Amino acid sequence: QVQLVQSGADVRKPGASVKVSCKASGYIFTAYYLHWLRQAPGQGLEWMGWINPGSGSTLYAQNFQDGVTMTRDTSIGTVYMELSSLRSDDTAIYYCAREAPRQYFDSWGQGTLVTVSS
Amino acid sequence: QSALTQPPSVSGSRGQSVTISCTGTSSDIGSSNRVSWYQQSPGAAPRLIIYEVSNRPSGVPDRFSGSQSGNAASLTISGLQAEDEAAYYCSSYTSSSIYVFGTGTEVTVL
């Protein structure tokens, strides 16, 4: 079955960077785009962008174009999301999700809590 | 791209029906049938319950149904059950090839 397993919770100081991983299994890794979304405490879902695991191409939401980098390692079926110049309002649960061919998210990771605090 | 608009909360008694609206624009909901809905229980990741406006993945009860009219979509839960108490989010693929989500709706079962 499809599984997306994310790295564990992290605490960072303002100005630092964080890198979250998402390991995919149960399907052909390069066949589906993987997306990153986040959810601030008590807030809704915010789409951050996607990576094509096959080519490595990316598309970032306008709000994240200056601070996010998405990469992949095809040898281990894992994608990464790195967020730099962290601020307190980057405190959120970060999710990876698989995009089905008809533009919806059919599988989600369990989420990774990133806390930005001095 | 602005978030899609949903009511903050809806409630209903067990067995009743509730409908959640999701209002967008001609650039998102109105541009295609790529509307999906997600259920999120406290402390859990979102779960897909409706895709392409009105299709249910296997395992999703048929009391969940979706529809679309112009720039708005809606999710109806018929025969409300206690386990339906959760947050619900709509999402749309847009004409700019990006995604936008709704503001979220908390469903309370009285």
mmCIF file with all atom_site columns, C-alpha atoms in Angstrom:
data_model
loop_
_atom_site.group_PDB
_atom_site.id
_atom_site.type_symbol
_atom_site.label_atom_id
_atom_site.label_alt_id
_atom_site.label_comp_id
_atom_site.label_asym_id
_atom_site.label_entity_id
_atom_site.label_seq_id
_atom_site.pdbx_PDB_ins_code
_atom_site.Cartn_x
_atom_site.Cartn_y
_atom_site.Cartn_z
_atom_site.occupancy
_atom_site.B_iso_or_equiv
_atom_site.pdbx_formal_charge
_atom_site.auth_seq_id
_atom_site.auth_comp_id
_atom_site.auth_asym_id
_atom_site.auth_atom_id
_atom_site.pdbx_PDB_model_num
ATOM 1   C CA . GLN A 1 1   ? 0.000   0.000  0.000   1.00 0.00 ? 1   GLN A CA 1
ATOM 2   C CA . VAL A 1 2   ? 1.087   3.582  -0.554  1.00 0.00 ? 2   VAL A CA 1
ATOM 3   C CA . GLN A 1 3   ? 2.950   5.056  2.403   1.00 0.00 ? 3   GLN A CA 1
ATOM 4   C CA . LEU A 1 4   ? 4.538   8.414  2.994   1.00 0.00 ? 4   LEU A CA 1
ATOM 5   C CA . VAL A 1 5   ? 6.650   8.532  6.146   1.00 0.00 ? 5   VAL A CA 1
ATOM 6   C CA . GLN A 1 6   ? 8.039   11.857 7.305   1.00 0.00 ? 6   GLN A CA 1
ATOM 7   C CA . SER A 1 7   ? 10.906  12.771 9.588   1.00 0.00 ? 7   SER A CA 1
ATOM 8   C CA . GLY A 1 8   ? 10.345  13.643 13.214  1.00 0.00 ? 8   GLY A CA 1
ATOM 9   C CA . ALA A 1 9   ? 9.543   16.907 14.940  1.00 0.00 ? 9   ALA A CA 1
ATOM 10  C CA . ASP A 1 10  ? 12.167  19.639 14.964  1.00 0.00 ? 10  ASP A CA 1
ATOM 11  C CA . VAL A 1 11  ? 12.852  22.826 16.890  1.00 0.00 ? 11  VAL A CA 1
ATOM 12  C CA . ARG A 1 12  ? 14.806  25.644 15.270  1.00 0.00 ? 12  ARG A CA 1
ATOM 13  C CA . LYS A 1 13  ? 15.808  29.175 16.156  1.00 0.00 ? 13  LYS A CA 1
ATOM 14  C CA . PRO A 1 14  ? 14.671  32.181 14.131  1.00 0.00 ? 14  PRO A CA 1
ATOM 15  C CA . GLY A 1 15  ? 16.893  32.698 11.102  1.00 0.00 ? 15  GLY A CA 1
ATOM 16  C CA . ALA A 1 16  ? 17.900  29.058 10.894  1.00 0.00 ? 16  ALA A CA 1
ATOM 17  C CA . SER A 1 17  ? 16.891  26.474 8.277   1.00 0.00 ? 17  SER A CA 1
ATOM 18  C CA . VAL A 1 18  ? 15.035  23.190 8.566   1.00 0.00 ? 18  VAL A CA 1
ATOM 19  C CA . LYS A 1 19  ? 14.930  20.183 6.245   1.00 0.00 ? 19  LYS A CA 1
ATOM 20  C CA . VAL A 1 20  ? 12.019  17.756 6.397   1.00 0.00 ? 20  VAL A CA 1
ATOM 21  C CA . SER A 1 21  ? 12.062  14.395 4.637   1.00 0.00 ? 21  SER A CA 1
ATOM 22  C CA . CYS A 1 22  ? 9.263   12.273 3.203   1.00 0.00 ? 22  CYS A CA 1
ATOM 23  C CA . LYS A 1 23  ? 9.991   8.655  2.281   1.00 0.00 ? 23  LYS A CA 1
ATOM 24  C CA . ALA A 1 24  ? 7.620   7.080  -0.233  1.00 0.00 ? 24  ALA A CA 1
ATOM 25  C CA . SER A 1 25  ? 6.880   3.392  -0.630  1.00 0.00 ? 25  SER A CA 1
ATOM 26  C CA . GLY A 1 26  ? 4.296   1.087  -2.164  1.00 0.00 ? 26  GLY A CA 1
ATOM 27  C CA . TYR A 1 27  ? 4.348   2.610  -5.638  1.00 0.00 ? 27  TYR A CA 1
ATOM 28  C CA . ILE A 1 28  ? 6.702   3.756  -8.397  1.00 0.00 ? 28  ILE A CA 1
ATOM 29  C CA . PHE A 1 29  ? 8.412   6.761  -6.821  1.00 0.00 ? 29  PHE A CA 1
ATOM 30  C CA . THR A 1 30  ? 9.011   8.641  -10.075 1.00 0.00 ? 30  THR A CA 1
ATOM 31  C CA . ALA A 1 31  ? 5.448   8.248  -11.358 1.00 0.00 ? 31  ALA A CA 1
ATOM 32  C CA . TYR A 1 32  ? 3.685   10.759 -9.107  1.00 0.00 ? 32  TYR A CA 1
ATOM 33  C CA . TYR A 1 33  ? 4.332   14.347 -8.142  1.00 0.00 ? 33  TYR A CA 1
ATOM 34  C CA . LEU A 1 34  ? 4.799   14.970 -4.429  1.00 0.00 ? 34  LEU A CA 1
ATOM 35  C CA . HIS A 1 35  ? 3.588   18.152 -2.795  1.00 0.00 ? 35  HIS A CA 1
ATOM 36  C CA . TRP A 1 36  ? 4.309   19.961 0.439   1.00 0.00 ? 36  TRP A CA 1
ATOM 37  C CA . LEU A 1 37  ? 1.653   21.710 2.497   1.00 0.00 ? 37  LEU A CA 1
ATOM 38  C CA . ARG A 1 38  ? 1.662   23.230 5.939   1.00 0.00 ? 38  ARG A CA 1
ATOM 39  C CA . GLN A 1 39  ? -0.799  23.924 8.713   1.00 0.00 ? 39  GLN A CA 1
ATOM 40  C CA . ALA A 1 40  ? -0.087  26.539 11.361  1.00 0.00 ? 40  ALA A CA 1
ATOM 41  C CA . PRO A 1 41  ? -1.545  25.895 14.829  1.00 0.00 ? 41  PRO A CA 1
ATOM 42  C CA . GLY A 1 42  ? -5.332  26.144 14.697  1.00 0.00 ? 42  GLY A CA 1
ATOM 43  C CA . GLN A 1 43  ? -5.233  27.226 11.061  1.00 0.00 ? 43  GLN A CA 1
ATOM 44  C CA . GLY A 1 44  ? -6.088  25.758 7.671   1.00 0.00 ? 44  GLY A CA 1
ATOM 45  C CA . LEU A 1 45  ? -4.007  24.042 5.031   1.00 0.00 ? 45  LEU A CA 1
ATOM 46  C CA . GLU A 1 46  ? -1.582  26.050 2.912   1.00 0.00 ? 46  GLU A CA 1
ATOM 47  C CA . TRP A 1 47  ? -0.147  24.647 -0.303  1.00 0.00 ? 47  TRP A CA 1
ATOM 48  C CA . MET A 1 48  ? 3.614   25.219 -0.684  1.00 0.00 ? 48  MET A CA 1
ATOM 49  C CA . GLY A 1 49  ? 4.508   23.586 -3.992  1.00 0.00 ? 49  GLY A CA 1
ATOM 50  C CA . TRP A 1 50  ? 5.463   20.356 -5.710  1.00 0.00 ? 50  TRP A CA 1
ATOM 51  C CA . ILE A 1 51  ? 8.403   18.349 -6.936  1.00 0.00 ? 51  ILE A CA 1
ATOM 52  C CA . ASN A 1 52  ? 8.443   15.931 -9.832  1.00 0.00 ? 52  ASN A CA 1
ATOM 53  C CA . PRO A 1 53  ? 10.512  13.045 -8.421  1.00 0.00 ? 53  PRO A CA 1
ATOM 54  C CA . GLY A 1 54  ? 11.329  11.844 -11.921 1.00 0.00 ? 54  GLY A CA 1
ATOM 55  C CA . SER A 1 55  ? 12.905  15.007 -13.295 1.00 0.00 ? 55  SER A CA 1
ATOM 56  C CA . GLY A 1 56  ? 13.507  16.966 -10.114 1.00 0.00 ? 56  GLY A CA 1
ATOM 57  C CA . SER A 1 57  ? 11.591  19.953 -11.467 1.00 0.00 ? 57  SER A CA 1
ATOM 58  C CA . THR A 1 58  ? 9.713   22.048 -8.945  1.00 0.00 ? 58  THR A CA 1
ATOM 59  C CA . LEU A 1 59  ? 6.980   24.637 -8.692  1.00 0.00 ? 59  LEU A CA 1
ATOM 60  C CA . TYR A 1 60  ? 6.660   26.771 -5.582  1.00 0.00 ? 60  TYR A CA 1
ATOM 61  C CA . ALA A 1 61  ? 3.701   28.798 -4.416  1.00 0.00 ? 61  ALA A CA 1
ATOM 62  C CA . GLN A 1 62  ? 4.281   32.517 -4.662  1.00 0.00 ? 62  GLN A CA 1
ATOM 63  C CA . ASN A 1 63  ? 4.440   32.905 -0.864  1.00 0.00 ? 63  ASN A CA 1
ATOM 64  C CA . PHE A 1 64  ? 7.360   30.477 -0.668  1.00 0.00 ? 64  PHE A CA 1
ATOM 65  C CA . GLN A 1 65  ? 9.415   31.247 -3.756  1.00 0.00 ? 65  GLN A CA 1
ATOM 66  C CA . ASP A 1 66  ? 12.175  32.944 -1.776  1.00 0.00 ? 66  ASP A CA 1
ATOM 67  C CA . GLY A 1 67  ? 12.515  30.535 1.081   1.00 0.00 ? 67  GLY A CA 1
ATOM 68  C CA . VAL A 1 68  ? 11.733  26.944 0.124   1.00 0.00 ? 68  VAL A CA 1
ATOM 69  C CA . THR A 1 69  ? 13.746  24.337 -1.732  1.00 0.00 ? 69  THR A CA 1
ATOM 70  C CA . MET A 1 70  ? 12.370  20.911 -2.664  1.00 0.00 ? 70  MET A CA 1
ATOM 71  C CA . THR A 1 71  ? 14.720  18.119 -3.689  1.00 0.00 ? 71  THR A CA 1
ATOM 72  C CA . ARG A 1 72  ? 14.627  14.363 -4.099  1.00 0.00 ? 72  ARG A CA 1
ATOM 73  C CA . ASP A 1 73  ? 16.857  11.314 -3.835  1.00 0.00 ? 73  ASP A CA 1
ATOM 74  C CA . THR A 1 74  ? 15.563  8.673  -6.223  1.00 0.00 ? 74  THR A CA 1
ATOM 75  C CA . SER A 1 75  ? 17.929  6.035  -4.848  1.00 0.00 ? 75  SER A CA 1
ATOM 76  C CA . ILE A 1 76  ? 16.013  5.966  -1.559  1.00 0.00 ? 76  ILE A CA 1
ATOM 77  C CA . GLY A 1 77  ? 12.592  7.167  -2.726  1.00 0.00 ? 77  GLY A CA 1
ATOM 78  C CA . THR A 1 78  ? 12.667  10.283 -0.598  1.00 0.00 ? 78  THR A CA 1
ATOM 79  C CA . VAL A 1 79  ? 11.802  13.922 -1.140  1.00 0.00 ? 79  VAL A CA 1
ATOM 80  C CA . TYR A 1 80  ? 12.953  16.817 1.004   1.00 0.00 ? 80  TYR A CA 1
ATOM 81  C CA . MET A 1 81  ? 11.609  20.249 1.817   1.00 0.00 ? 81  MET A CA 1
ATOM 82  C CA . GLU A 1 82  ? 14.056  22.821 3.157   1.00 0.00 ? 82  GLU A CA 1
ATOM 83  C CA . LEU A 1 83  ? 12.794  26.105 4.541   1.00 0.00 ? 83  LEU A CA 1
ATOM 84  C CA . SER A 1 84  ? 15.318  28.838 5.247   1.00 0.00 ? 84  SER A CA 1
ATOM 85  C CA . SER A 1 85  ? 15.376  32.093 7.220   1.00 0.00 ? 85  SER A CA 1
ATOM 86  C CA . LEU A 1 86  ? 12.812  30.698 9.605   1.00 0.00 ? 86  LEU A CA 1
ATOM 87  C CA . ARG A 1 87  ? 10.475  33.005 11.498  1.00 0.00 ? 87  ARG A CA 1
ATOM 88  C CA . SER A 1 88  ? 8.123   32.290 14.349  1.00 0.00 ? 88  SER A CA 1
ATOM 89  C CA . ASP A 1 89  ? 5.168   32.223 11.963  1.00 0.00 ? 89  ASP A CA 1
ATOM 90  C CA . ASP A 1 90  ? 6.763   29.275 10.152  1.00 0.00 ? 90  ASP A CA 1
ATOM 91  C CA . THR A 1 91  ? 5.815   27.180 13.188  1.00 0.00 ? 91  THR A CA 1
ATOM 92  C CA . ALA A 1 92  ? 3.485   24.595 11.696  1.00 0.00 ? 92  ALA A CA 1
ATOM 93  C CA . ILE A 1 93  ? 2.883   20.980 10.846  1.00 0.00 ? 93  ILE A CA 1
ATOM 94  C CA . TYR A 1 94  ? 4.371   20.251 7.445   1.00 0.00 ? 94  TYR A CA 1
ATOM 95  C CA . TYR A 1 95  ? 2.810   17.523 5.295   1.00 0.00 ? 95  TYR A CA 1
ATOM 96  C CA . CYS A 1 96  ? 3.907   15.790 2.137   1.00 0.00 ? 96  CYS A CA 1
ATOM 97  C CA . ALA A 1 97  ? 1.142   14.472 -0.107  1.00 0.00 ? 97  ALA A CA 1
ATOM 98  C CA . ARG A 1 98  ? 0.984   12.482 -3.324  1.00 0.00 ? 98  ARG A CA 1
ATOM 99  C CA . GLU A 1 99  ? -0.855  13.991 -6.262  1.00 0.00 ? 99  GLU A CA 1
ATOM 100 C CA . ALA A 1 100 ? -3.107  11.650 -8.195  1.00 0.00 ? 100 ALA A CA 1
ATOM 101 C CA . PRO A 1 101 ? -3.253  12.107 -12.007 1.00 0.00 ? 101 PRO A CA 1
ATOM 102 C CA . ARG A 1 102 ? -6.515  14.044 -11.812 1.00 0.00 ? 102 ARG A CA 1
ATOM 103 C CA . GLN A 1 103 ? -5.286  16.775 -9.446  1.00 0.00 ? 103 GLN A CA 1
ATOM 104 C CA . TYR A 1 104 ? -6.127  15.698 -5.945  1.00 0.00 ? 104 TYR A CA 1
ATOM 105 C CA . PHE A 1 105 ? -4.107  14.373 -3.024  1.00 0.00 ? 105 PHE A CA 1
ATOM 106 C CA . ASP A 1 106 ? -4.723  10.689 -2.459  1.00 0.00 ? 106 ASP A CA 1
ATOM 107 C CA . SER A 1 107 ? -2.075  9.909  0.172   1.00 0.00 ? 107 SER A CA 1
ATOM 108 C CA . TRP A 1 108 ? -0.600  12.015 2.935   1.00 0.00 ? 108 TRP A CA 1
ATOM 109 C CA . GLY A 1 109 ? 2.368   11.763 5.250   1.00 0.00 ? 109 GLY A CA 1
ATOM 110 C CA . GLN A 1 110 ? 1.766   11.801 8.987   1.00 0.00 ? 110 GLN A CA 1
ATOM 111 C CA . GLY A 1 111 ? 3.018   15.381 9.306   1.00 0.00 ? 111 GLY A CA 1
ATOM 112 C CA . THR A 1 112 ? 6.126   16.926 10.867  1.00 0.00 ? 112 THR A CA 1
ATOM 113 C CA . LEU A 1 113 ? 5.868   19.609 13.524  1.00 0.00 ? 113 LEU A CA 1
ATOM 114 C CA . VAL A 1 114 ? 8.441   22.341 13.071  1.00 0.00 ? 114 VAL A CA 1
ATOM 115 C CA . THR A 1 115 ? 8.669   24.796 15.944  1.00 0.00 ? 115 THR A CA 1
ATOM 116 C CA . VAL A 1 116 ? 10.549  28.050 15.494  1.00 0.00 ? 116 VAL A CA 1
ATOM 117 C CA . SER A 1 117 ? 11.462  29.542 18.830  1.00 0.00 ? 117 SER A CA 1
ATOM 118 C CA . SER A 1 118 ? 14.375  31.371 20.409  1.00 0.00 ? 118 SER A CA 1
ATOM 119 C CA . GLN B 2 1   ? -4.271  33.375 -5.010  1.00 0.00 ? 1   GLN B CA 1
ATOM 120 C CA . SER B 2 2   ? -6.749  33.794 -2.162  1.00 0.00 ? 2   SER B CA 1
ATOM 121 C CA . ALA B 2 3   ? -8.073  30.929 -0.073  1.00 0.00 ? 3   ALA B CA 1
ATOM 122 C CA . LEU B 2 4   ? -11.460 29.520 -0.950  1.00 0.00 ? 4   LEU B CA 1
ATOM 123 C CA . THR B 2 5   ? -14.210 30.634 1.421   1.00 0.00 ? 5   THR B CA 1
ATOM 124 C CA . GLN B 2 6   ? -15.904 28.142 3.741   1.00 0.00 ? 6   GLN B CA 1
ATOM 125 C CA . PRO B 2 7   ? -18.151 28.714 6.766   1.00 0.00 ? 7   PRO B CA 1
ATOM 126 C CA . PRO B 2 8   ? -16.129 28.364 9.997   1.00 0.00 ? 8   PRO B CA 1
ATOM 127 C CA . SER B 2 9   ? -18.539 25.845 11.472  1.00 0.00 ? 9   SER B CA 1
ATOM 128 C CA . VAL B 2 10  ? -21.686 23.840 10.847  1.00 0.00 ? 10  VAL B CA 1
ATOM 129 C CA . SER B 2 11  ? -23.552 21.536 13.178  1.00 0.00 ? 11  SER B CA 1
ATOM 130 C CA . GLY B 2 12  ? -26.320 18.995 13.074  1.00 0.00 ? 12  GLY B CA 1
ATOM 131 C CA . SER B 2 13  ? -27.884 16.208 15.066  1.00 0.00 ? 13  SER B CA 1
ATOM 132 C CA . ARG B 2 14  ? -27.124 12.568 14.402  1.00 0.00 ? 14  ARG B CA 1
ATOM 133 C CA . GLY B 2 15  ? -29.002 11.413 11.345  1.00 0.00 ? 15  GLY B CA 1
ATOM 134 C CA . GLN B 2 16  ? -29.464 14.888 9.943   1.00 0.00 ? 16  GLN B CA 1
ATOM 135 C CA . SER B 2 17  ? -27.809 16.321 6.840   1.00 0.00 ? 17  SER B CA 1
ATOM 136 C CA . VAL B 2 18  ? -25.350 19.178 6.735   1.00 0.00 ? 18  VAL B CA 1
ATOM 137 C CA . THR B 2 19  ? -23.910 21.011 3.751   1.00 0.00 ? 19  THR B CA 1
ATOM 138 C CA . ILE B 2 20  ? -20.607 22.856 3.621   1.00 0.00 ? 20  ILE B CA 1
ATOM 139 C CA . SER B 2 21  ? -20.133 25.503 0.970   1.00 0.00 ? 21  SER B CA 1
ATOM 140 C CA . CYS B 2 22  ? -16.857 26.398 -0.734  1.00 0.00 ? 22  CYS B CA 1
ATOM 141 C CA . THR B 2 23  ? -16.765 29.597 -2.741  1.00 0.00 ? 23  THR B CA 1
ATOM 142 C CA . GLY B 2 24  ? -14.036 30.495 -5.195  1.00 0.00 ? 24  GLY B CA 1
ATOM 143 C CA . THR B 2 25  ? -13.620 32.298 -8.475  1.00 0.00 ? 25  THR B CA 1
ATOM 144 C CA . SER B 2 26  ? -13.596 31.652 -12.197 1.00 0.00 ? 26  SER B CA 1
ATOM 145 C CA . SER B 2 27  ? -9.825  31.077 -11.898 1.00 0.00 ? 27  SER B CA 1
ATOM 146 C CA . ASP B 2 28  ? -10.118 28.152 -9.538  1.00 0.00 ? 28  ASP B CA 1
ATOM 147 C CA . ILE B 2 29  ? -13.383 26.290 -8.892  1.00 0.00 ? 29  ILE B CA 1
ATOM 148 C CA . GLY B 2 30  ? -15.030 27.782 -11.952 1.00 0.00 ? 30  GLY B CA 1
ATOM 149 C CA . SER B 2 31  ? -12.148 26.815 -14.260 1.00 0.00 ? 31  SER B CA 1
ATOM 150 C CA . SER B 2 32  ? -12.447 23.034 -14.040 1.00 0.00 ? 32  SER B CA 1
ATOM 151 C CA . ASN B 2 33  ? -13.931 20.053 -12.189 1.00 0.00 ? 33  ASN B CA 1
ATOM 152 C CA . ARG B 2 34  ? -10.788 19.564 -10.126 1.00 0.00 ? 34  ARG B CA 1
ATOM 153 C CA . VAL B 2 35  ? -12.434 20.142 -6.748  1.00 0.00 ? 35  VAL B CA 1
ATOM 154 C CA . SER B 2 36  ? -11.605 17.811 -3.884  1.00 0.00 ? 36  SER B CA 1
ATOM 155 C CA . TRP B 2 37  ? -12.564 17.573 -0.217  1.00 0.00 ? 37  TRP B CA 1
ATOM 156 C CA . TYR B 2 38  ? -10.552 16.408 2.785   1.00 0.00 ? 38  TYR B CA 1
ATOM 157 C CA . GLN B 2 39  ? -11.562 15.367 6.276   1.00 0.00 ? 39  GLN B CA 1
ATOM 158 C CA . GLN B 2 40  ? -9.181  16.046 9.156   1.00 0.00 ? 40  GLN B CA 1
ATOM 159 C CA . SER B 2 41  ? -9.762  14.609 12.607  1.00 0.00 ? 41  SER B CA 1
ATOM 160 C CA . PRO B 2 42  ? -7.890  16.197 15.539  1.00 0.00 ? 42  PRO B CA 1
ATOM 161 C CA . GLY B 2 43  ? -4.216  15.290 15.528  1.00 0.00 ? 43  GLY B CA 1
ATOM 162 C CA . ALA B 2 44  ? -4.438  13.430 12.212  1.00 0.00 ? 44  ALA B CA 1
ATOM 163 C CA . ALA B 2 45  ? -3.389  14.126 8.659   1.00 0.00 ? 45  ALA B CA 1
ATOM 164 C CA . PRO B 2 46  ? -6.071  15.097 6.147   1.00 0.00 ? 46  PRO B CA 1
ATOM 165 C CA . ARG B 2 47  ? -7.910  12.279 4.394   1.00 0.00 ? 47  ARG B CA 1
ATOM 166 C CA . LEU B 2 48  ? -9.351  12.468 0.872   1.00 0.00 ? 48  LEU B CA 1
ATOM 167 C CA . ILE B 2 49  ? -13.130 11.995 0.843   1.00 0.00 ? 49  ILE B CA 1
ATOM 168 C CA . ILE B 2 50  ? -14.215 13.510 -2.493  1.00 0.00 ? 50  ILE B CA 1
ATOM 169 C CA . TYR B 2 51  ? -12.308 14.075 -5.745  1.00 0.00 ? 51  TYR B CA 1
ATOM 170 C CA . GLU B 2 52  ? -13.263 15.599 -9.086  1.00 0.00 ? 52  GLU B CA 1
ATOM 171 C CA . VAL B 2 53  ? -16.266 17.332 -7.482  1.00 0.00 ? 53  VAL B CA 1
ATOM 172 C CA . SER B 2 54  ? -18.367 14.268 -6.693  1.00 0.00 ? 54  SER B CA 1
ATOM 173 C CA . ASN B 2 55  ? -16.337 11.054 -6.732  1.00 0.00 ? 55  ASN B CA 1
ATOM 174 C CA . ARG B 2 56  ? -15.694 9.048  -3.582  1.00 0.00 ? 56  ARG B CA 1
ATOM 175 C CA . PRO B 2 57  ? -12.537 6.979  -3.074  1.00 0.00 ? 57  PRO B CA 1
ATOM 176 C CA . SER B 2 58  ? -13.094 3.400  -2.041  1.00 0.00 ? 58  SER B CA 1
ATOM 177 C CA . GLY B 2 59  ? -13.823 3.113  1.651   1.00 0.00 ? 59  GLY B CA 1
ATOM 178 C CA . VAL B 2 60  ? -15.543 6.493  1.967   1.00 0.00 ? 60  VAL B CA 1
ATOM 179 C CA . PRO B 2 61  ? -19.192 6.068  3.026   1.00 0.00 ? 61  PRO B CA 1
ATOM 180 C CA . ASP B 2 62  ? -21.826 7.071  0.481   1.00 0.00 ? 62  ASP B CA 1
ATOM 181 C CA . ARG B 2 63  ? -23.318 9.551  2.943   1.00 0.00 ? 63  ARG B CA 1
ATOM 182 C CA . PHE B 2 64  ? -20.608 11.930 1.702   1.00 0.00 ? 64  PHE B CA 1
ATOM 183 C CA . SER B 2 65  ? -21.472 13.638 -1.574  1.00 0.00 ? 65  SER B CA 1
ATOM 184 C CA . GLY B 2 66  ? -20.182 16.618 -3.503  1.00 0.00 ? 66  GLY B CA 1
ATOM 185 C CA . SER B 2 67  ? -21.437 19.005 -6.139  1.00 0.00 ? 67  SER B CA 1
ATOM 186 C CA . GLN B 2 68  ? -20.404 22.128 -8.006  1.00 0.00 ? 68  GLN B CA 1
ATOM 187 C CA . SER B 2 69  ? -22.218 25.075 -9.556  1.00 0.00 ? 69  SER B CA 1
ATOM 188 C CA . GLY B 2 70  ? -20.263 27.817 -11.247 1.00 0.00 ? 70  GLY B CA 1
ATOM 189 C CA . ASN B 2 71  ? -17.593 29.173 -8.905  1.00 0.00 ? 71  ASN B CA 1
ATOM 190 C CA . ALA B 2 72  ? -18.844 27.282 -5.844  1.00 0.00 ? 72  ALA B CA 1
ATOM 191 C CA . ALA B 2 73  ? -18.728 23.724 -4.625  1.00 0.00 ? 73  ALA B CA 1
ATOM 192 C CA . SER B 2 74  ? -20.415 21.983 -1.733  1.00 0.00 ? 74  SER B CA 1
ATOM 193 C CA . LEU B 2 75  ? -20.045 18.890 0.416   1.00 0.00 ? 75  LEU B CA 1
ATOM 194 C CA . THR B 2 76  ? -23.108 17.239 1.916   1.00 0.00 ? 76  THR B CA 1
ATOM 195 C CA . ILE B 2 77  ? -22.995 14.748 4.750   1.00 0.00 ? 77  ILE B CA 1
ATOM 196 C CA . SER B 2 78  ? -26.274 12.847 4.919   1.00 0.00 ? 78  SER B CA 1
ATOM 197 C CA . GLY B 2 79  ? -27.203 10.849 7.981   1.00 0.00 ? 79  GLY B CA 1
ATOM 198 C CA . LEU B 2 80  ? -24.636 12.549 10.186  1.00 0.00 ? 80  LEU B CA 1
ATOM 199 C CA . GLN B 2 81  ? -22.670 10.183 12.426  1.00 0.00 ? 81  GLN B CA 1
ATOM 200 C CA . ALA B 2 82  ? -20.620 10.904 15.535  1.00 0.00 ? 82  ALA B CA 1
ATOM 201 C CA . GLU B 2 83  ? -17.433 9.921  13.711  1.00 0.00 ? 83  GLU B CA 1
ATOM 202 C CA . ASP B 2 84  ? -18.060 12.656 11.127  1.00 0.00 ? 84  ASP B CA 1
ATOM 203 C CA . GLU B 2 85  ? -17.104 15.293 13.681  1.00 0.00 ? 85  GLU B CA 1
ATOM 204 C CA . ALA B 2 86  ? -13.951 16.784 12.144  1.00 0.00 ? 86  ALA B CA 1
ATOM 205 C CA . ALA B 2 87  ? -12.620 19.675 10.093  1.00 0.00 ? 87  ALA B CA 1
ATOM 206 C CA . TYR B 2 88  ? -13.332 19.665 6.371   1.00 0.00 ? 88  TYR B CA 1
ATOM 207 C CA . TYR B 2 89  ? -11.339 21.431 3.666   1.00 0.00 ? 89  TYR B CA 1
ATOM 208 C CA . CYS B 2 90  ? -12.117 21.972 0.021   1.00 0.00 ? 90  CYS B CA 1
ATOM 209 C CA . SER B 2 91  ? -9.354  22.323 -2.548  1.00 0.00 ? 91  SER B CA 1
ATOM 210 C CA . SER B 2 92  ? -9.216  23.361 -6.185  1.00 0.00 ? 92  SER B CA 1
ATOM 211 C CA . TYR B 2 93  ? -6.663  23.091 -8.934  1.00 0.00 ? 93  TYR B CA 1
ATOM 212 C CA . THR B 2 94  ? -6.483  26.462 -10.616 1.00 0.00 ? 94  THR B CA 1
ATOM 213 C CA . SER B 2 95  ? -6.039  27.885 -14.096 1.00 0.00 ? 95  SER B CA 1
ATOM 214 C CA . SER B 2 96  ? -2.498  28.860 -13.022 1.00 0.00 ? 96  SER B CA 1
ATOM 215 C CA . SER B 2 97  ? -1.659  25.186 -12.384 1.00 0.00 ? 97  SER B CA 1
ATOM 216 C CA . ILE B 2 98  ? -1.391  25.677 -8.642  1.00 0.00 ? 98  ILE B CA 1
ATOM 217 C CA . TYR B 2 99  ? -3.575  24.567 -5.754  1.00 0.00 ? 99  TYR B CA 1
ATOM 218 C CA . VAL B 2 100 ? -5.698  26.551 -3.366  1.00 0.00 ? 100 VAL B CA 1
ATOM 219 C CA . PHE B 2 101 ? -7.437  25.341 -0.231  1.00 0.00 ? 101 PHE B CA 1
ATOM 220 C CA . GLY B 2 102 ? -10.511 26.459 1.613   1.00 0.00 ? 102 GLY B CA 1
ATOM 221 C CA . THR B 2 103 ? -10.487 28.155 5.000   1.00 0.00 ? 103 THR B CA 1
ATOM 222 C CA . GLY B 2 104 ? -11.864 25.019 6.646   1.00 0.00 ? 104 GLY B CA 1
ATOM 223 C CA . THR B 2 105 ? -15.137 24.107 8.354   1.00 0.00 ? 105 THR B CA 1
ATOM 224 C CA . GLU B 2 106 ? -15.560 22.417 11.720  1.00 0.00 ? 106 GLU B CA 1
ATOM 225 C CA . VAL B 2 107 ? -18.465 19.988 11.786  1.00 0.00 ? 107 VAL B CA 1
ATOM 226 C CA . THR B 2 108 ? -20.059 19.383 15.175  1.00 0.00 ? 108 THR B CA 1
ATOM 227 C CA . VAL B 2 109 ? -22.451 16.519 15.802  1.00 0.00 ? 109 VAL B CA 1
ATOM 228 C CA . LEU B 2 110 ? -24.960 17.522 18.425  1.00 0.00 ? 110 LEU B CA 1
#
